[in-house]
Amino acid sequence: MKRILIAGLCLAMLAGCAPAASDSGPASAPPAAQEPIIEAQPQTEAWPLTGLALDEGTEQAPRPFAVMIDNTRRAYPQWGIGKADAMVEAVTEGGVTRLMCLYSRVDDMETRVGPVRSARDVFLQLAMPLNAVPVHIGSSSFANNFLNYYSWTTIDGLVLGTSCFDLDRSRMLTRDADGNRTGSEHSWYTHAAALSQAMETRGIQPDGGMIPLLDFAADAAVSGDQTAASVQMSYSYETPAGFTYDAGQGKYLKTSFDGAPHVDANDNTQLAFDNLLLLQVDTRLKPDGVHTDFELTQGEGWWICGGKLQPVRWEKGDPEQPLCLFGEDGKALSVKAGKTYIGLLSGTDGESLTVDGVALLGGASADASSASAATA
């Protein structure tokens, strides 16, 4: 299989993926802070978020950005999300989800990106091996403790204020069908110029080693014959999601509330992905009884690509460790180079997943057993 990642990175990735043995608005700007220490391998030939070859003239990929995006109904339409090279979605609290949009370059956020919201530690754990620069406005107490423990310098609106984030006042004053105002918490955004300035202000280095998001390969393909042209899911009673395979593009087009296309408000294009990774994660409530605690150690799930579905097993472990995938044979799994959507399925009330009419979660089906996730 033709690899896109360089040999050194492949070795580092495979070594890390060996099977296991058994909020309100921003405030004012501060002085520069110490850069976090995150050990990672240098990367020189491929974009770590996609596995695609670097652009001509680009010798080394810069550190990616991990932007926390509001995903409630009031947050729509969202800006700049279509430019993300990868997206992670997971329930935060109250059955609503948040998005972590991962961008390979600051220039990918030339126009508006947002609405930007607070950080959660589950997303930070996935961003850490990428050596990403988190972009957020505030954080839960658990995420804040996580950042402090690792001395991880971020671009935080509660620290940088309006030097990096702008408020869309017209959106803030709009009302929904029930007469409720959108509010400022759903109206903050940022952009490339502000982020570049924030990097300098905070003393954040733009370069540095990183581990790829996944092990990518140009010709990676799903094994088996389980079709996956239509994916309908719900993270809870509050947050649906769906994907329809466009064979012409070879991509999955995302839908959201009420089955409407999930679009980027900057250009009205629908979100499209080469890979869908839907991963089951053991969860429990954190000590506050509100926030969800994700156990990012190992589990089962599904890789969906090219109109087909394959059960997989995943492993991660410590925050510094990358996300690793394995097939039913126990061997490390490569996914297709391109854009990836990662959905963390947490067992929240109302959660469901149906692929081409076969209920994989949240419902019984005569065919579901043949497409169930691999046993660890």
mmCIF file of C-alpha atoms in Angstrom:
data_model
loop_
_atom_site.group_PDB
_atom_site.id
_atom_site.type_symbol
_atom_site.label_atom_id
_atom_site.label_comp_id
_atom_site.label_asym_id
_atom_site.label_seq_id
_atom_site.Cartn_x
_atom_site.Cartn_y
_atom_site.Cartn_z
ATOM 1 C CA MET A 1 0.000 0.000 0.000
ATOM 2 C CA LYS A 2 1.384 3.355 -0.997
ATOM 3 C CA ARG A 3 2.049 5.392 2.127
ATOM 4 C CA ILE A 4 1.664 9.137 2.249
ATOM 5 C CA LEU A 5 3.417 9.663 5.550
ATOM 6 C CA ILE A 6 7.176 9.568 5.722
ATOM 7 C CA ALA A 7 8.902 6.461 7.025
ATOM 8 C CA GLY A 8 9.925 8.003 10.317
ATOM 9 C CA LEU A 9 6.383 9.070 11.047
ATOM 10 C CA CYS A 10 5.014 5.675 10.103
ATOM 11 C CA LEU A 11 7.344 4.022 12.601
ATOM 12 C CA ALA A 12 6.398 6.499 15.307
ATOM 13 C CA MET A 13 2.705 6.063 14.578
ATOM 14 C CA LEU A 14 2.825 2.273 14.504
ATOM 15 C CA ALA A 15 4.881 2.160 17.677
ATOM 16 C CA GLY A 16 2.306 4.296 19.409
ATOM 17 C CA CYS A 17 -0.512 2.163 17.967
ATOM 18 C CA ALA A 18 0.726 -1.256 19.080
ATOM 19 C CA PRO A 19 -2.240 -3.237 20.484
ATOM 20 C CA ALA A 20 -2.624 -3.061 24.261
ATOM 21 C CA ALA A 21 -1.742 -6.067 26.376
ATOM 22 C CA SER A 22 -4.936 -6.836 27.700
ATOM 23 C CA ASP A 23 -19.280 31.459 29.468
ATOM 24 C CA SER A 24 -19.236 34.855 28.798
ATOM 25 C CA GLY A 25 -17.277 37.146 26.423
ATOM 26 C CA PRO A 26 -13.564 37.932 26.268
ATOM 27 C CA ALA A 27 -11.627 40.286 28.540
ATOM 28 C CA SER A 28 -8.267 42.067 28.122
ATOM 29 C CA ALA A 29 -4.933 40.957 26.636
ATOM 30 C CA PRO A 30 -2.041 39.661 28.827
ATOM 31 C CA PRO A 31 1.736 39.437 28.411
ATOM 32 C CA ALA A 32 3.364 36.537 26.581
ATOM 33 C CA ALA A 33 3.226 33.155 28.320
ATOM 34 C CA GLN A 34 5.555 30.170 28.378
ATOM 35 C CA GLU A 35 5.253 27.737 25.483
ATOM 36 C CA PRO A 36 4.021 24.253 26.448
ATOM 37 C CA ILE A 37 6.364 21.306 26.137
ATOM 38 C CA ILE A 38 4.828 18.600 23.949
ATOM 39 C CA GLU A 39 7.069 15.838 22.665
ATOM 40 C CA ALA A 40 6.356 14.809 19.060
ATOM 41 C CA GLN A 41 8.055 13.663 15.892
ATOM 42 C CA PRO A 42 9.004 16.130 13.128
ATOM 43 C CA GLN A 43 6.805 15.979 10.055
ATOM 44 C CA THR A 44 8.001 17.120 6.661
ATOM 45 C CA GLU A 45 6.145 15.466 3.765
ATOM 46 C CA ALA A 46 2.423 15.355 4.550
ATOM 47 C CA TRP A 47 -0.231 17.374 6.316
ATOM 48 C CA PRO A 48 -0.725 15.670 9.702
ATOM 49 C CA LEU A 49 -4.495 16.190 9.673
ATOM 50 C CA THR A 50 -5.136 14.670 6.241
ATOM 51 C CA GLY A 51 -2.109 12.663 5.113
ATOM 52 C CA LEU A 52 -2.136 14.607 1.832
ATOM 53 C CA ALA A 53 1.134 15.851 0.351
ATOM 54 C CA LEU A 54 2.317 19.259 1.492
ATOM 55 C CA ASP A 55 1.754 22.138 -0.896
ATOM 56 C CA GLU A 56 4.617 22.959 -3.225
ATOM 57 C CA GLY A 57 7.036 25.268 -1.459
ATOM 58 C CA THR A 58 5.946 24.144 2.020
ATOM 59 C CA GLU A 59 8.872 22.370 3.653
ATOM 60 C CA GLN A 60 7.232 21.536 6.968
ATOM 61 C CA ALA A 61 3.693 21.680 8.264
ATOM 62 C CA PRO A 62 3.108 24.295 10.972
ATOM 63 C CA ARG A 63 1.258 23.479 14.164
ATOM 64 C CA PRO A 64 -2.463 23.036 13.481
ATOM 65 C CA PHE A 65 -5.233 24.948 15.231
ATOM 66 C CA ALA A 66 -8.018 23.342 17.273
ATOM 67 C CA VAL A 67 -11.001 25.713 17.398
ATOM 68 C CA MET A 68 -13.920 25.041 19.724
ATOM 69 C CA ILE A 69 -17.179 25.695 17.857
ATOM 70 C CA ASP A 70 -20.648 26.156 19.344
ATOM 71 C CA ASN A 71 -23.117 23.589 17.968
ATOM 72 C CA THR A 72 -26.482 24.505 19.471
ATOM 73 C CA ARG A 73 -29.378 25.654 17.291
ATOM 74 C CA ARG A 74 -28.697 29.248 18.290
ATOM 75 C CA ALA A 75 -25.131 28.898 16.981
ATOM 76 C CA TYR A 76 -26.316 28.461 13.398
ATOM 77 C CA PRO A 77 -25.188 29.442 10.889
ATOM 78 C CA GLN A 78 -21.552 28.672 11.768
ATOM 79 C CA TRP A 79 -18.638 30.371 10.059
ATOM 80 C CA GLY A 80 -15.502 28.798 8.588
ATOM 81 C CA ILE A 81 -16.200 25.194 9.556
ATOM 82 C CA GLY A 82 -16.011 23.978 5.952
ATOM 83 C CA LYS A 83 -12.307 24.831 5.797
ATOM 84 C CA ALA A 84 -11.455 22.481 8.672
ATOM 85 C CA ASP A 85 -9.395 19.435 7.690
ATOM 86 C CA ALA A 86 -10.877 17.367 10.507
ATOM 87 C CA MET A 87 -13.798 17.702 12.885
ATOM 88 C CA VAL A 88 -14.527 16.062 16.235
ATOM 89 C CA GLU A 89 -18.034 16.080 17.706
ATOM 90 C CA ALA A 90 -18.989 14.991 21.220
ATOM 91 C CA VAL A 91 -21.629 15.674 23.853
ATOM 92 C CA THR A 92 -20.609 18.256 26.433
ATOM 93 C CA GLU A 93 -23.525 18.616 28.849
ATOM 94 C CA GLY A 94 -27.297 18.748 28.622
ATOM 95 C CA GLY A 95 -27.290 16.520 25.558
ATOM 96 C CA VAL A 96 -25.788 19.202 23.304
ATOM 97 C CA THR A 97 -22.586 18.683 21.366
ATOM 98 C CA ARG A 98 -19.573 20.836 20.668
ATOM 99 C CA LEU A 99 -17.319 20.712 17.612
ATOM 100 C CA MET A 100 -13.551 20.835 17.575
ATOM 101 C CA CYS A 101 -12.552 22.023 14.116
ATOM 102 C CA LEU A 102 -8.935 21.278 13.219
ATOM 103 C CA TYR A 103 -7.175 23.522 10.697
ATOM 104 C CA SER A 104 -3.780 22.789 9.125
ATOM 105 C CA ARG A 105 -2.915 26.453 8.516
ATOM 106 C CA VAL A 106 -3.894 29.790 9.934
ATOM 107 C CA ASP A 107 -4.621 30.948 6.369
ATOM 108 C CA ASP A 108 -7.492 28.439 6.263
ATOM 109 C CA MET A 109 -9.276 30.821 8.644
ATOM 110 C CA GLU A 110 -8.817 33.986 6.595
ATOM 111 C CA THR A 111 -12.457 34.992 7.061
ATOM 112 C CA ARG A 112 -14.718 34.404 10.070
ATOM 113 C CA VAL A 113 -14.470 31.244 12.175
ATOM 114 C CA GLY A 114 -17.033 30.664 14.898
ATOM 115 C CA PRO A 115 -19.066 30.959 16.991
ATOM 116 C CA VAL A 116 -16.175 30.146 19.317
ATOM 117 C CA ARG A 117 -17.042 28.601 22.685
ATOM 118 C CA SER A 118 -15.329 27.148 25.732
ATOM 119 C CA ALA A 119 -12.949 24.190 25.844
ATOM 120 C CA ARG A 120 -13.618 20.707 27.222
ATOM 121 C CA ASP A 121 -10.893 18.276 28.248
ATOM 122 C CA VAL A 122 -12.064 15.447 25.958
ATOM 123 C CA PHE A 123 -11.236 17.576 22.917
ATOM 124 C CA LEU A 124 -7.927 18.718 24.387
ATOM 125 C CA GLN A 125 -6.867 15.102 24.874
ATOM 126 C CA LEU A 126 -7.383 14.462 21.165
ATOM 127 C CA ALA A 127 -5.623 17.692 20.174
ATOM 128 C CA MET A 128 -2.546 17.186 22.362
ATOM 129 C CA PRO A 129 -0.630 14.604 20.251
ATOM 130 C CA LEU A 130 -1.196 16.863 17.240
ATOM 131 C CA ASN A 131 0.640 19.656 19.096
ATOM 132 C CA ALA A 132 -2.322 21.814 18.109
ATOM 133 C CA VAL A 133 -2.946 25.357 19.302
ATOM 134 C CA PRO A 134 -6.345 25.405 21.054
ATOM 135 C CA VAL A 135 -8.603 28.382 20.277
ATOM 136 C CA HIS A 136 -11.483 28.921 22.704
ATOM 137 C CA ILE A 137 -13.302 31.373 24.953
ATOM 138 C CA GLY A 138 -13.051 30.068 28.483
ATOM 139 C CA SER A 139 -13.087 26.442 29.570
ATOM 140 C CA SER A 140 -14.728 24.106 32.026
ATOM 141 C CA SER A 141 -12.925 23.785 35.360
ATOM 142 C CA PHE A 142 -11.744 20.335 34.275
ATOM 143 C CA ALA A 143 -10.354 21.634 30.979
ATOM 144 C CA ASN A 144 -8.691 24.513 32.808
ATOM 145 C CA ASN A 145 -7.015 22.086 35.218
ATOM 146 C CA PHE A 146 -5.870 20.001 32.259
ATOM 147 C CA LEU A 147 -4.301 23.003 30.530
ATOM 148 C CA ASN A 148 -2.582 24.117 33.712
ATOM 149 C CA TYR A 149 -1.218 20.643 34.428
ATOM 150 C CA TYR A 150 0.439 20.467 31.017
ATOM 151 C CA SER A 151 1.434 24.176 30.938
ATOM 152 C CA TRP A 152 -0.325 24.380 27.586
ATOM 153 C CA THR A 153 -0.508 27.919 26.230
ATOM 154 C CA THR A 154 -3.706 28.528 24.264
ATOM 155 C CA ILE A 155 -5.551 31.314 22.484
ATOM 156 C CA ASP A 156 -8.282 32.017 25.032
ATOM 157 C CA GLY A 157 -10.789 34.823 24.624
ATOM 158 C CA LEU A 158 -11.051 35.286 28.380
ATOM 159 C CA VAL A 159 -7.344 36.105 28.342
ATOM 160 C CA LEU A 160 -6.826 37.872 25.008
ATOM 161 C CA GLY A 161 -10.173 39.629 24.764
ATOM 162 C CA THR A 162 -11.153 41.652 21.724
ATOM 163 C CA SER A 163 -7.568 41.737 20.492
ATOM 164 C CA CYS A 164 -8.330 38.301 19.024
ATOM 165 C CA PHE A 165 -12.116 37.863 19.062
ATOM 166 C CA ASP A 166 -14.890 39.976 17.565
ATOM 167 C CA LEU A 167 -18.578 40.115 18.456
ATOM 168 C CA ASP A 168 -21.250 39.966 15.761
ATOM 169 C CA ARG A 169 -23.719 42.360 17.370
ATOM 170 C CA SER A 170 -26.371 41.915 14.698
ATOM 171 C CA ARG A 171 -26.467 38.180 15.369
ATOM 172 C CA MET A 172 -26.499 38.748 19.127
ATOM 173 C CA LEU A 173 -29.781 40.658 18.839
ATOM 174 C CA THR A 174 -31.599 38.231 16.534
ATOM 175 C CA ARG A 175 -34.445 36.158 17.974
ATOM 176 C CA ASP A 176 -35.534 32.579 17.351
ATOM 177 C CA ALA A 177 -39.080 31.352 16.734
ATOM 178 C CA ASP A 178 -39.755 31.425 20.468
ATOM 179 C CA GLY A 179 -38.597 35.018 20.784
ATOM 180 C CA ASN A 180 -35.320 34.189 22.524
ATOM 181 C CA ARG A 181 -32.293 36.309 21.661
ATOM 182 C CA THR A 182 -29.242 34.557 20.255
ATOM 183 C CA GLY A 183 -27.052 36.252 22.857
ATOM 184 C CA SER A 184 -23.389 37.165 22.920
ATOM 185 C CA GLU A 185 -22.206 33.682 23.887
ATOM 186 C CA HIS A 186 -23.255 32.430 20.438
ATOM 187 C CA SER A 187 -21.840 35.390 18.514
ATOM 188 C CA TRP A 188 -18.048 35.560 19.020
ATOM 189 C CA TYR A 189 -15.694 34.764 16.147
ATOM 190 C CA THR A 190 -12.056 35.073 15.133
ATOM 191 C CA HIS A 191 -9.987 35.070 11.931
ATOM 192 C CA ALA A 192 -6.471 34.492 10.593
ATOM 193 C CA ALA A 193 -5.055 37.978 11.157
ATOM 194 C CA ALA A 194 -6.230 38.047 14.776
ATOM 195 C CA LEU A 195 -4.921 34.534 15.408
ATOM 196 C CA SER A 196 -1.495 35.363 13.986
ATOM 197 C CA GLN A 197 -1.296 38.382 16.275
ATOM 198 C CA ALA A 198 -2.439 36.271 19.224
ATOM 199 C CA MET A 199 0.322 33.744 18.545
ATOM 200 C CA GLU A 200 2.878 36.533 18.794
ATOM 201 C CA THR A 201 1.276 38.093 21.864
ATOM 202 C CA ARG A 202 1.172 34.790 23.721
ATOM 203 C CA GLY A 203 4.641 33.713 22.625
ATOM 204 C CA ILE A 204 3.313 30.585 20.921
ATOM 205 C CA GLN A 205 5.739 29.046 18.445
ATOM 206 C CA PRO A 206 4.084 28.254 15.082
ATOM 207 C CA ASP A 207 6.404 25.342 14.303
ATOM 208 C CA GLY A 208 7.104 22.102 16.108
ATOM 209 C CA GLY A 209 6.913 18.357 15.789
ATOM 210 C CA MET A 210 3.606 16.557 15.818
ATOM 211 C CA ILE A 211 2.076 13.122 15.400
ATOM 212 C CA PRO A 212 -0.484 12.657 12.591
ATOM 213 C CA LEU A 213 -4.158 12.562 13.471
ATOM 214 C CA LEU A 214 -4.364 9.039 12.019
ATOM 215 C CA ASP A 215 -2.313 6.645 9.932
ATOM 216 C CA PHE A 216 -3.233 7.668 6.375
ATOM 217 C CA ALA A 217 -2.734 5.877 3.057
ATOM 218 C CA ALA A 218 -3.596 6.964 -0.477
ATOM 219 C CA ASP A 219 -5.327 3.713 -1.402
ATOM 220 C CA ALA A 220 -6.836 2.748 1.951
ATOM 221 C CA ALA A 221 -10.287 1.225 1.531
ATOM 222 C CA VAL A 222 -12.922 -0.319 3.763
ATOM 223 C CA SER A 223 -12.897 -4.120 3.775
ATOM 224 C CA GLY A 224 -16.082 -6.161 3.529
ATOM 225 C CA ASP A 225 -19.343 -5.512 1.713
ATOM 226 C CA GLN A 226 -21.468 -3.704 4.324
ATOM 227 C CA THR A 227 -22.880 -0.689 2.478
ATOM 228 C CA ALA A 228 -23.028 2.773 4.030
ATOM 229 C CA ALA A 229 -24.699 5.246 1.702
ATOM 230 C CA SER A 230 -26.920 6.805 4.370
ATOM 231 C CA VAL A 231 -25.852 7.425 7.961
ATOM 232 C CA GLN A 232 -28.460 8.738 10.386
ATOM 233 C CA MET A 233 -27.491 9.334 13.990
ATOM 234 C CA SER A 234 -28.310 11.268 17.103
ATOM 235 C CA TYR A 235 -25.929 12.105 19.917
ATOM 236 C CA SER A 236 -28.896 12.643 22.229
ATOM 237 C CA TYR A 237 -32.512 13.720 22.088
ATOM 238 C CA GLU A 238 -31.149 17.222 21.482
ATOM 239 C CA THR A 239 -28.534 16.787 18.731
ATOM 240 C CA PRO A 240 -29.035 14.845 15.481
ATOM 241 C CA ALA A 241 -26.517 14.376 12.684
ATOM 242 C CA GLY A 242 -26.549 12.646 9.334
ATOM 243 C CA PHE A 243 -24.397 11.876 6.316
ATOM 244 C CA THR A 244 -25.233 10.978 2.731
ATOM 245 C CA TYR A 245 -22.622 9.467 0.442
ATOM 246 C CA ASP A 246 -22.051 11.378 -2.796
ATOM 247 C CA ALA A 247 -20.465 8.825 -5.115
ATOM 248 C CA GLY A 248 -19.520 11.516 -7.627
ATOM 249 C CA GLN A 249 -17.402 13.354 -5.074
ATOM 250 C CA GLY A 250 -16.482 10.248 -3.105
ATOM 251 C CA LYS A 251 -17.424 12.155 0.050
ATOM 252 C CA TYR A 252 -20.021 12.141 2.812
ATOM 253 C CA LEU A 253 -22.185 15.267 2.981
ATOM 254 C CA LYS A 254 -23.281 16.234 6.493
ATOM 255 C CA THR A 255 -26.731 17.224 7.684
ATOM 256 C CA SER A 256 -27.736 18.611 11.068
ATOM 257 C CA PHE A 257 -30.916 19.830 12.760
ATOM 258 C CA ASP A 258 -34.150 18.844 10.984
ATOM 259 C CA GLY A 259 -32.105 17.046 8.314
ATOM 260 C CA ALA A 260 -30.977 20.333 6.764
ATOM 261 C CA PRO A 261 -27.556 20.498 5.067
ATOM 262 C CA HIS A 262 -24.837 21.472 7.543
ATOM 263 C CA VAL A 263 -23.184 24.390 5.762
ATOM 264 C CA ASP A 264 -20.390 26.895 6.212
ATOM 265 C CA ALA A 265 -21.998 30.335 6.400
ATOM 266 C CA ASN A 266 -18.969 31.946 4.741
ATOM 267 C CA ASP A 267 -19.653 30.328 1.363
ATOM 268 C CA ASN A 268 -22.823 28.252 1.927
ATOM 269 C CA THR A 269 -21.031 24.991 1.039
ATOM 270 C CA GLN A 270 -22.119 21.767 2.719
ATOM 271 C CA LEU A 271 -19.621 19.995 4.973
ATOM 272 C CA ALA A 272 -17.998 17.035 3.195
ATOM 273 C CA PHE A 273 -15.723 14.282 4.530
ATOM 274 C CA ASP A 274 -13.704 11.399 3.094
ATOM 275 C CA ASN A 275 -13.744 9.388 6.331
ATOM 276 C CA LEU A 276 -16.292 8.992 9.097
ATOM 277 C CA LEU A 277 -15.057 7.505 12.369
ATOM 278 C CA LEU A 278 -17.877 6.795 14.797
ATOM 279 C CA LEU A 279 -16.307 5.620 18.039
ATOM 280 C CA GLN A 280 -18.034 4.234 21.118
ATOM 281 C CA VAL A 281 -16.544 5.647 24.320
ATOM 282 C CA ASP A 282 -17.235 4.647 27.918
ATOM 283 C CA THR A 283 -18.417 7.673 29.881
ATOM 284 C CA ARG A 284 -19.655 8.737 33.275
ATOM 285 C CA LEU A 285 -20.503 12.045 34.896
ATOM 286 C CA LYS A 286 -17.673 14.060 36.364
ATOM 287 C CA PRO A 287 -17.758 14.892 40.095
ATOM 288 C CA ASP A 288 -19.842 18.020 39.438
ATOM 289 C CA GLY A 289 -22.675 15.824 38.149
ATOM 290 C CA VAL A 290 -22.966 17.913 34.974
ATOM 291 C CA HIS A 291 -19.999 17.427 32.646
ATOM 292 C CA THR A 292 -19.312 14.159 30.810
ATOM 293 C CA ASP A 293 -16.114 12.257 31.582
ATOM 294 C CA PHE A 294 -14.857 10.362 28.504
ATOM 295 C CA GLU A 295 -12.583 7.364 29.091
ATOM 296 C CA LEU A 296 -10.288 7.650 26.079
ATOM 297 C CA THR A 297 -8.520 4.322 26.525
ATOM 298 C CA GLN A 298 -10.001 1.848 24.056
ATOM 299 C CA GLY A 299 -13.264 0.816 22.516
ATOM 300 C CA GLU A 300 -15.138 -0.237 19.418
ATOM 301 C CA GLY A 301 -16.565 1.676 16.512
ATOM 302 C CA TRP A 302 -16.972 1.969 12.778
ATOM 303 C CA TRP A 303 -14.943 3.369 9.905
ATOM 304 C CA ILE A 304 -17.135 4.548 7.031
ATOM 305 C CA CYS A 305 -15.544 5.440 3.695
ATOM 306 C CA GLY A 306 -16.308 5.085 -0.002
ATOM 307 C CA GLY A 307 -19.891 3.996 0.566
ATOM 308 C CA LYS A 308 -18.953 1.114 2.883
ATOM 309 C CA LEU A 309 -18.663 0.385 6.591
ATOM 310 C CA GLN A 310 -16.100 -1.589 8.585
ATOM 311 C CA PRO A 311 -16.074 -2.406 12.318
ATOM 312 C CA VAL A 312 -12.899 -1.229 14.046
ATOM 313 C CA ARG A 313 -11.257 -1.188 17.433
ATOM 314 C CA TRP A 314 -9.616 1.981 18.683
ATOM 315 C CA GLU A 315 -7.025 2.760 21.347
ATOM 316 C CA LYS A 316 -5.565 5.949 22.751
ATOM 317 C CA GLY A 317 -4.530 5.974 26.405
ATOM 318 C CA ASP A 318 -2.595 8.910 27.867
ATOM 319 C CA PRO A 319 -3.351 12.415 26.536
ATOM 320 C CA GLU A 320 0.007 12.541 24.723
ATOM 321 C CA GLN A 321 -0.741 9.314 22.835
ATOM 322 C CA PRO A 322 -2.302 9.337 19.331
ATOM 323 C CA LEU A 323 -5.605 7.804 18.350
ATOM 324 C CA CYS A 324 -4.952 4.362 16.826
ATOM 325 C CA LEU A 325 -7.262 2.144 14.793
ATOM 326 C CA PHE A 326 -7.249 -1.635 14.339
ATOM 327 C CA GLY A 327 -9.171 -3.976 12.071
ATOM 328 C CA GLU A 328 -10.997 -7.100 13.195
ATOM 329 C CA ASP A 329 -7.774 -9.031 12.572
ATOM 330 C CA GLY A 330 -6.009 -6.938 15.213
ATOM 331 C CA LYS A 331 -3.690 -5.257 12.719
ATOM 332 C CA ALA A 332 -3.136 -1.485 12.662
ATOM 333 C CA LEU A 333 -5.541 0.170 10.238
ATOM 334 C CA SER A 334 -4.841 2.977 7.778
ATOM 335 C CA VAL A 335 -7.614 5.285 6.581
ATOM 336 C CA LYS A 336 -7.974 7.168 3.335
ATOM 337 C CA ALA A 337 -6.018 10.390 3.008
ATOM 338 C CA GLY A 338 -8.405 13.326 3.181
ATOM 339 C CA LYS A 339 -10.835 15.026 5.544
ATOM 340 C CA THR A 340 -12.077 13.090 8.567
ATOM 341 C CA TYR A 341 -15.086 13.422 10.853
ATOM 342 C CA ILE A 342 -14.756 11.803 14.286
ATOM 343 C CA GLY A 343 -17.915 11.314 16.318
ATOM 344 C CA LEU A 344 -17.615 10.185 19.940
ATOM 345 C CA LEU A 345 -20.652 8.115 20.891
ATOM 346 C CA SER A 346 -21.074 8.342 24.637
ATOM 347 C CA GLY A 347 -24.226 6.375 25.447
ATOM 348 C CA THR A 348 -26.241 9.517 26.190
ATOM 349 C CA ASP A 349 -30.029 9.104 26.434
ATOM 350 C CA GLY A 350 -31.500 9.324 22.953
ATOM 351 C CA GLU A 351 -28.317 8.203 21.197
ATOM 352 C CA SER A 352 -28.860 6.227 17.997
ATOM 353 C CA LEU A 353 -27.028 5.169 14.850
ATOM 354 C CA THR A 354 -28.584 3.699 11.723
ATOM 355 C CA VAL A 355 -26.648 2.911 8.541
ATOM 356 C CA ASP A 356 -28.604 2.047 5.382
ATOM 357 C CA GLY A 357 -31.582 1.114 7.520
ATOM 358 C CA VAL A 358 -29.603 -1.127 9.870
ATOM 359 C CA ALA A 359 -29.754 0.000 13.507
ATOM 360 C CA LEU A 360 -26.284 -0.228 15.032
ATOM 361 C CA LEU A 361 -27.137 1.701 18.203
ATOM 362 C CA GLY A 362 -30.402 2.627 19.883
ATOM 363 C CA GLY A 363 -32.588 0.086 18.094
ATOM 364 C CA ALA A 364 -32.946 -3.583 17.193
ATOM 365 C CA SER A 365 -32.380 -4.930 13.695
ATOM 366 C CA ALA A 366 -32.134 -8.420 12.266
ATOM 367 C CA ASP A 367 -29.055 -7.371 10.341
ATOM 368 C CA ALA A 368 -27.379 -5.358 13.067
ATOM 369 C CA SER A 369 -25.330 -8.249 14.408
ATOM 370 C CA SER A 370 -23.475 -8.653 11.124
ATOM 371 C CA ALA A 371 -22.389 -5.016 11.198
ATOM 372 C CA SER A 372 -21.674 -4.677 14.903
ATOM 373 C CA ALA A 373 -18.448 -3.179 16.115
ATOM 374 C CA ALA A 374 -15.455 -5.464 16.580
ATOM 375 C CA THR A 375 -14.944 -7.135 19.954
ATOM 376 C CA ALA A 376 -11.952 -5.806 21.848
#
